[in-house]
PDB file of C-alpha atoms in Angstrom:
ATOM      1  CA  MET A   1       0.000   0.000   0.000  1.00 53.00           C
ATOM      2  CA  ALA A   2       1.382   3.408  -0.980  1.00 62.00           C
ATOM      3  CA  THR A   3       2.177   5.953   1.683  1.00 76.00           C
ATOM      4  CA  LYS A   4      -0.243   8.857   1.622  1.00 82.00           C
ATOM      5  CA  ALA A   5       0.583  12.549   1.723  1.00 82.00           C
ATOM      6  CA  THR A   6       0.693  14.320   5.075  1.00 89.00           C
ATOM      7  CA  ILE A   7      -1.716  17.258   5.260  1.00 91.00           C
ATOM      8  CA  LEU A   8      -0.600  20.460   6.972  1.00 92.00           C
ATOM      9  CA  LYS A   9      -2.414  23.751   7.505  1.00 96.00           C
ATOM     10  CA  ALA A  10      -0.857  27.212   7.545  1.00 96.00           C
ATOM     11  CA  ASN A  11      -2.603  30.418   8.556  1.00 97.00           C
ATOM     12  CA  ILE A  12      -0.608  33.435   7.416  1.00 97.00           C
ATOM     13  CA  GLN A  13      -1.084  37.142   8.025  1.00 98.00           C
ATOM     14  CA  LEU A  14       0.817  38.693   5.108  1.00 97.00           C
ATOM     15  CA  SER A  15       1.899  42.293   4.648  1.00 97.00           C
ATOM     16  CA  ASP A  16       3.953  42.685   1.473  1.00 97.00           C
ATOM     17  CA  MET A  17       4.919  46.349   1.364  1.00 97.00           C
ATOM     18  CA  ASP A  18       7.074  45.829  -1.749  1.00 96.00           C
ATOM     19  CA  ARG A  19       4.016  44.863  -3.833  1.00 95.00           C
ATOM     20  CA  ASN A  20       1.265  46.538  -1.751  1.00 96.00           C
ATOM     21  CA  TYR A  21      -0.305  43.131  -1.185  1.00 96.00           C
ATOM     22  CA  TYR A  22      -2.002  42.417   2.142  1.00 97.00           C
ATOM     23  CA  ASP A  23      -3.895  39.219   2.815  1.00 96.00           C
ATOM     24  CA  THR A  24      -4.817  36.515   5.273  1.00 97.00           C
ATOM     25  CA  LEU A  25      -3.895  33.196   3.719  1.00 96.00           C
ATOM     26  CA  GLN A  26      -5.342  29.889   4.860  1.00 96.00           C
ATOM     27  CA  LEU A  27      -3.270  27.278   3.078  1.00 95.00           C
ATOM     28  CA  THR A  28      -3.483  23.511   2.970  1.00 93.00           C
ATOM     29  CA  LEU A  29      -0.214  21.821   2.064  1.00 91.00           C
ATOM     30  CA  ALA A  30       0.109  18.195   1.066  1.00 89.00           C
ATOM     31  CA  GLN A  31       3.543  16.825   1.903  1.00 88.00           C
ATOM     32  CA  HIS A  32       4.323  14.099  -0.629  1.00 84.00           C
ATOM     33  CA  PRO A  33       5.987  11.042   0.975  1.00 85.00           C
ATOM     34  CA  SER A  34       9.210  11.827  -0.932  1.00 84.00           C
ATOM     35  CA  GLU A  35       9.228  15.513   0.103  1.00 87.00           C
ATOM     36  CA  ASN A  36      11.406  16.342   3.100  1.00 91.00           C
ATOM     37  CA  GLU A  37      10.610  18.986   5.717  1.00 94.00           C
ATOM     38  CA  GLN A  38      13.107  21.457   4.290  1.00 94.00           C
ATOM     39  CA  ARG A  39      11.550  21.382   0.805  1.00 93.00           C
ATOM     40  CA  LEU A  40       8.044  21.773   2.206  1.00 94.00           C
ATOM     41  CA  MET A  41       9.050  24.855   4.189  1.00 96.00           C
ATOM     42  CA  VAL A  42      10.913  26.344   1.200  1.00 95.00           C
ATOM     43  CA  ARG A  43       7.764  25.743  -0.862  1.00 95.00           C
ATOM     44  CA  LEU A  44       5.703  27.586   1.762  1.00 96.00           C
ATOM     45  CA  VAL A  45       8.138  30.531   1.834  1.00 97.00           C
ATOM     46  CA  ALA A  46       8.177  30.671  -1.988  1.00 97.00           C
ATOM     47  CA  PHE A  47       4.374  30.852  -1.870  1.00 97.00           C
ATOM     48  CA  ILE A  48       4.527  33.723   0.637  1.00 97.00           C
ATOM     49  CA  LEU A  49       7.082  35.628  -1.474  1.00 97.00           C
ATOM     50  CA  ASN A  50       4.861  35.388  -4.583  1.00 97.00           C
ATOM     51  CA  ALA A  51       1.393  35.322  -3.005  1.00 95.00           C
ATOM     52  CA  ASN A  52      -1.611  36.570  -4.934  1.00 92.00           C
ATOM     53  CA  GLU A  53      -5.176  35.410  -5.528  1.00 91.00           C
ATOM     54  CA  GLU A  54      -4.267  33.187  -8.499  1.00 92.00           C
ATOM     55  CA  LEU A  55      -1.136  31.451  -7.118  1.00 95.00           C
ATOM     56  CA  LYS A  56      -1.703  27.747  -6.442  1.00 94.00           C
ATOM     57  CA  PHE A  57       0.283  24.732  -5.337  1.00 91.00           C
ATOM     58  CA  GLY A  58       0.986  22.328  -8.186  1.00 86.00           C
ATOM     59  CA  LYS A  59       1.747  18.651  -7.897  1.00 73.00           C
ATOM     60  CA  GLY A  60       5.432  19.371  -8.561  1.00 59.00           C
ATOM     61  CA  VAL A  61       7.058  16.367  -6.877  1.00 61.00           C
ATOM     62  CA  SER A  62       4.575  13.797  -8.117  1.00 57.00           C
ATOM     63  CA  ASP A  63       3.840  15.183 -11.608  1.00 60.00           C
ATOM     64  CA  GLU A  64       6.524  16.392 -13.997  1.00 70.00           C
ATOM     65  CA  ASP A  65       3.979  18.380 -16.015  1.00 75.00           C
ATOM     66  CA  GLU A  66       3.159  20.642 -13.085  1.00 84.00           C
ATOM     67  CA  ALA A  67       5.186  23.198 -11.180  1.00 90.00           C
ATOM     68  CA  ALA A  68       5.732  23.285  -7.425  1.00 91.00           C
ATOM     69  CA  LEU A  69       3.715  26.538  -7.534  1.00 93.00           C
ATOM     70  CA  TRP A  70       2.041  28.248 -10.415  1.00 93.00           C
ATOM     71  CA  GLN A  71      -0.280  30.991 -11.484  1.00 94.00           C
ATOM     72  CA  ILE A  72      -2.668  30.244 -14.330  1.00 93.00           C
ATOM     73  CA  ASN A  73      -4.948  32.954 -15.731  1.00 91.00           C
ATOM     74  CA  TYR A  74      -8.533  32.592 -16.878  1.00 90.00           C
ATOM     75  CA  SER A  75      -7.411  31.737 -20.429  1.00 90.00           C
ATOM     76  CA  ASP A  76      -5.433  28.755 -19.052  1.00 89.00           C
ATOM     77  CA  GLU A  77      -2.139  30.495 -19.808  1.00 93.00           C
ATOM     78  CA  ILE A  78       0.610  29.903 -17.275  1.00 93.00           C
ATOM     79  CA  GLU A  79       1.703  33.330 -16.088  1.00 96.00           C
ATOM     80  CA  LEU A  80       4.159  32.128 -13.443  1.00 97.00           C
ATOM     81  CA  TRP A  81       5.860  28.753 -12.969  1.00 96.00           C
ATOM     82  CA  ILE A  82       7.885  28.266  -9.767  1.00 96.00           C
ATOM     83  CA  GLU A  83      10.322  25.413  -9.204  1.00 95.00           C
ATOM     84  CA  LEU A  84      12.324  24.503  -6.106  1.00 94.00           C
ATOM     85  CA  GLY A  85      15.730  22.932  -5.643  1.00 92.00           C
ATOM     86  CA  GLN A  86      18.360  22.085  -8.208  1.00 91.00           C
ATOM     87  CA  ILE A  87      16.391  21.439 -11.363  1.00 90.00           C
ATOM     88  CA  GLU A  88      17.718  19.954 -14.590  1.00 92.00           C
ATOM     89  CA  PRO A  89      18.061  22.557 -17.373  1.00 93.00           C
ATOM     90  CA  LYS A  90      15.805  20.375 -19.552  1.00 93.00           C
ATOM     91  CA  ARG A  91      12.924  20.826 -17.087  1.00 92.00           C
ATOM     92  CA  LEU A  92      13.602  24.563 -16.830  1.00 94.00           C
ATOM     93  CA  LYS A  93      13.518  24.824 -20.629  1.00 94.00           C
ATOM     94  CA  LYS A  94      10.145  23.066 -20.657  1.00 93.00           C
ATOM     95  CA  ALA A  95       8.825  25.476 -18.006  1.00 94.00           C
ATOM     96  CA  CYS A  96      10.195  28.518 -19.865  1.00 95.00           C
ATOM     97  CA  ASN A  97       8.463  27.369 -23.052  1.00 95.00           C
ATOM     98  CA  LYS A  98       5.123  26.951 -21.267  1.00 94.00           C
ATOM     99  CA  ALA A  99       5.055  29.967 -18.941  1.00 95.00           C
ATOM    100  CA  GLN A 100       5.401  33.713 -19.335  1.00 96.00           C
ATOM    101  CA  LYS A 101       7.684  33.897 -16.284  1.00 97.00           C
ATOM    102  CA  VAL A 102       9.652  31.165 -14.464  1.00 97.00           C
ATOM    103  CA  LYS A 103      11.285  31.369 -11.045  1.00 97.00           C
ATOM    104  CA  LEU A 104      13.631  28.850  -9.507  1.00 96.00           C
ATOM    105  CA  TYR A 105      14.364  28.939  -5.787  1.00 96.00           C
ATOM    106  CA  CYS A 106      17.579  27.004  -5.167  1.00 95.00           C
ATOM    107  CA  TYR A 107      18.410  25.683  -1.723  1.00 93.00           C
ATOM    108  CA  GLY A 108      20.696  23.135  -0.144  1.00 88.00           C
ATOM    109  CA  SER A 109      24.398  22.821   0.493  1.00 87.00           C
ATOM    110  CA  SER A 110      25.173  21.914  -3.142  1.00 89.00           C
ATOM    111  CA  ALA A 111      23.254  24.808  -4.744  1.00 89.00           C
ATOM    112  CA  ASP A 112      26.466  26.693  -5.577  1.00 90.00           C
ATOM    113  CA  THR A 113      27.876  23.612  -7.319  1.00 92.00           C
ATOM    114  CA  TRP A 114      24.607  23.174  -9.249  1.00 93.00           C
ATOM    115  CA  TRP A 115      24.795  26.796 -10.402  1.00 94.00           C
ATOM    116  CA  GLN A 116      28.408  26.483 -11.582  1.00 93.00           C
ATOM    117  CA  GLN A 117      27.519  23.366 -13.575  1.00 94.00           C
ATOM    118  CA  ASN A 118      24.326  24.757 -15.124  1.00 94.00           C
ATOM    119  CA  LYS A 119      24.686  28.541 -15.497  1.00 91.00           C
ATOM    120  CA  ASN A 120      25.648  28.345 -19.176  1.00 94.00           C
ATOM    121  CA  ALA A 121      22.774  25.965 -19.979  1.00 93.00           C
ATOM    122  CA  VAL A 122      20.142  28.245 -18.406  1.00 93.00           C
ATOM    123  CA  ALA A 123      21.606  31.590 -19.552  1.00 92.00           C
ATOM    124  CA  GLN A 124      19.493  31.453 -22.738  1.00 92.00           C
ATOM    125  CA  PHE A 125      16.179  31.508 -20.858  1.00 94.00           C
ATOM    126  CA  ASN A 126      15.188  35.188 -20.761  1.00 95.00           C
ATOM    127  CA  ASN A 127      12.009  34.611 -18.741  1.00 96.00           C
ATOM    128  CA  LEU A 128      13.855  32.724 -15.959  1.00 97.00           C
ATOM    129  CA  THR A 129      14.995  34.183 -12.655  1.00 96.00           C
ATOM    130  CA  ILE A 130      16.936  32.170 -10.098  1.00 96.00           C
ATOM    131  CA  GLU A 131      17.182  32.985  -6.418  1.00 96.00           C
ATOM    132  CA  GLN A 132      18.968  31.058  -3.707  1.00 95.00           C
ATOM    133  CA  PHE A 133      18.163  30.462  -0.039  1.00 95.00           C
ATOM    134  CA  SER A 134      21.126  30.059   2.292  1.00 94.00           C
ATOM    135  CA  PRO A 135      21.544  26.661   3.993  1.00 93.00           C
ATOM    136  CA  GLN A 136      21.226  28.407   7.385  1.00 94.00           C
ATOM    137  CA  THR A 137      17.845  29.864   6.438  1.00 94.00           C
ATOM    138  CA  CYS A 138      16.545  26.481   5.301  1.00 93.00           C
ATOM    139  CA  GLU A 139      17.712  24.786   8.497  1.00 94.00           C
ATOM    140  CA  ALA A 140      16.069  27.504  10.622  1.00 95.00           C
ATOM    141  CA  LEU A 141      12.720  26.898   8.877  1.00 95.00           C
ATOM    142  CA  ILE A 142      12.479  23.200   9.813  1.00 95.00           C
ATOM    143  CA  PRO A 143      11.652  23.675  13.546  1.00 95.00           C
ATOM    144  CA  LEU A 144       8.721  25.929  12.539  1.00 95.00           C
ATOM    145  CA  MET A 145       6.992  23.091  10.687  1.00 95.00           C
ATOM    146  CA  SER A 146       3.969  21.493  12.323  1.00 94.00           C
ATOM    147  CA  ARG A 147       0.579  20.128  11.286  1.00 94.00           C
ATOM    148  CA  SER A 148      -0.978  23.488  12.120  1.00 95.00           C
ATOM    149  CA  MET A 149       1.174  26.583  11.575  1.00 96.00           C
ATOM    150  CA  GLU A 150       0.509  30.251  12.333  1.00 97.00           C
ATOM    151  CA  PHE A 151       2.733  32.926  10.774  1.00 97.00           C
ATOM    152  CA  GLN A 152       2.868  36.692  10.636  1.00 97.00           C
ATOM    153  CA  CYS A 153       4.844  37.789   7.589  1.00 97.00           C
ATOM    154  CA  SER A 154       6.152  41.176   6.625  1.00 97.00           C
ATOM    155  CA  ILE A 155       7.979  41.800   3.357  1.00 97.00           C
ATOM    156  CA  GLN A 156       9.823  45.034   2.759  1.00 96.00           C
ATOM    157  CA  ASP A 157      12.904  45.890   0.670  1.00 95.00           C
ATOM    158  CA  GLY A 158      13.214  42.256  -0.418  1.00 93.00           C
ATOM    159  CA  GLN A 159      13.369  40.973   3.163  1.00 95.00           C
ATOM    160  CA  LEU A 160      10.811  38.571   4.599  1.00 97.00           C
ATOM    161  CA  TRP A 161      10.321  38.664   8.354  1.00 97.00           C
ATOM    162  CA  LEU A 162       8.579  35.442   9.348  1.00 97.00           C
ATOM    163  CA  THR A 163       7.203  35.224  12.889  1.00 96.00           C
ATOM    164  CA  SER A 164       5.812  32.100  14.506  1.00 95.00           C
ATOM    165  CA  GLY A 165       5.036  32.416  18.203  1.00 92.00           C
ATOM    166  CA  GLU A 166       8.182  33.750  19.884  1.00 93.00           C
ATOM    167  CA  GLU A 167      10.442  32.900  16.917  1.00 93.00           C
ATOM    168  CA  THR A 168      11.228  35.480  14.217  1.00 95.00           C
ATOM    169  CA  LEU A 169      13.362  34.721  11.165  1.00 95.00           C
ATOM    170  CA  LEU A 170      14.797  37.063   8.580  1.00 96.00           C
ATOM    171  CA  ILE A 171      14.576  35.337   5.209  1.00 95.00           C
ATOM    172  CA  GLU A 172      16.449  36.723   2.237  1.00 94.00           C
ATOM    173  CA  THR A 173      17.316  35.235  -1.108  1.00 94.00           C
ATOM    174  CA  THR A 174      20.328  35.934  -3.262  1.00 93.00           C
ATOM    175  CA  LYS A 175      19.441  36.572  -6.901  1.00 94.00           C
ATOM    176  CA  ILE A 176      21.845  34.589  -9.075  1.00 92.00           C
ATOM    177  CA  LYS A 177      20.100  35.013 -12.447  1.00 89.00           C
TER     178      LYS A 177
END
């Protein structure tokens, strides 16, 4: 019998001063059996950084034809395709051909090595941006994960302040492409 996804809930009070976007998000996340805690929390932070009414979780891990996160308009055009991790250039090319805009959020201790090996292959994709989370940030996110999460988030000048209970984290990405 296959292992089922773990369901988590996240209630988020979001104030994004950079985009003038303010919302209360009530998200349901399905953690695929192959998805580790770090990836799930990076996926949640990527959602927060790009939040809007049309942004949705895709199947990502379990379906190669879907993004980790994406925004599809009413004409079924993919406006934004978001991937996580260290993705093969072939998959990024596919995403860039399908979507108006593609974002990759790299994380993990080998992200710098991945970038050095793949920067020439992805340089041709004009609608692709790549940002990287530091390993320290990703490690600090893991203790915040629970079945029911409550966050207050403030984004200003490219910085995300994520508060959960007594814990507050500063989350920044480094733009590498």
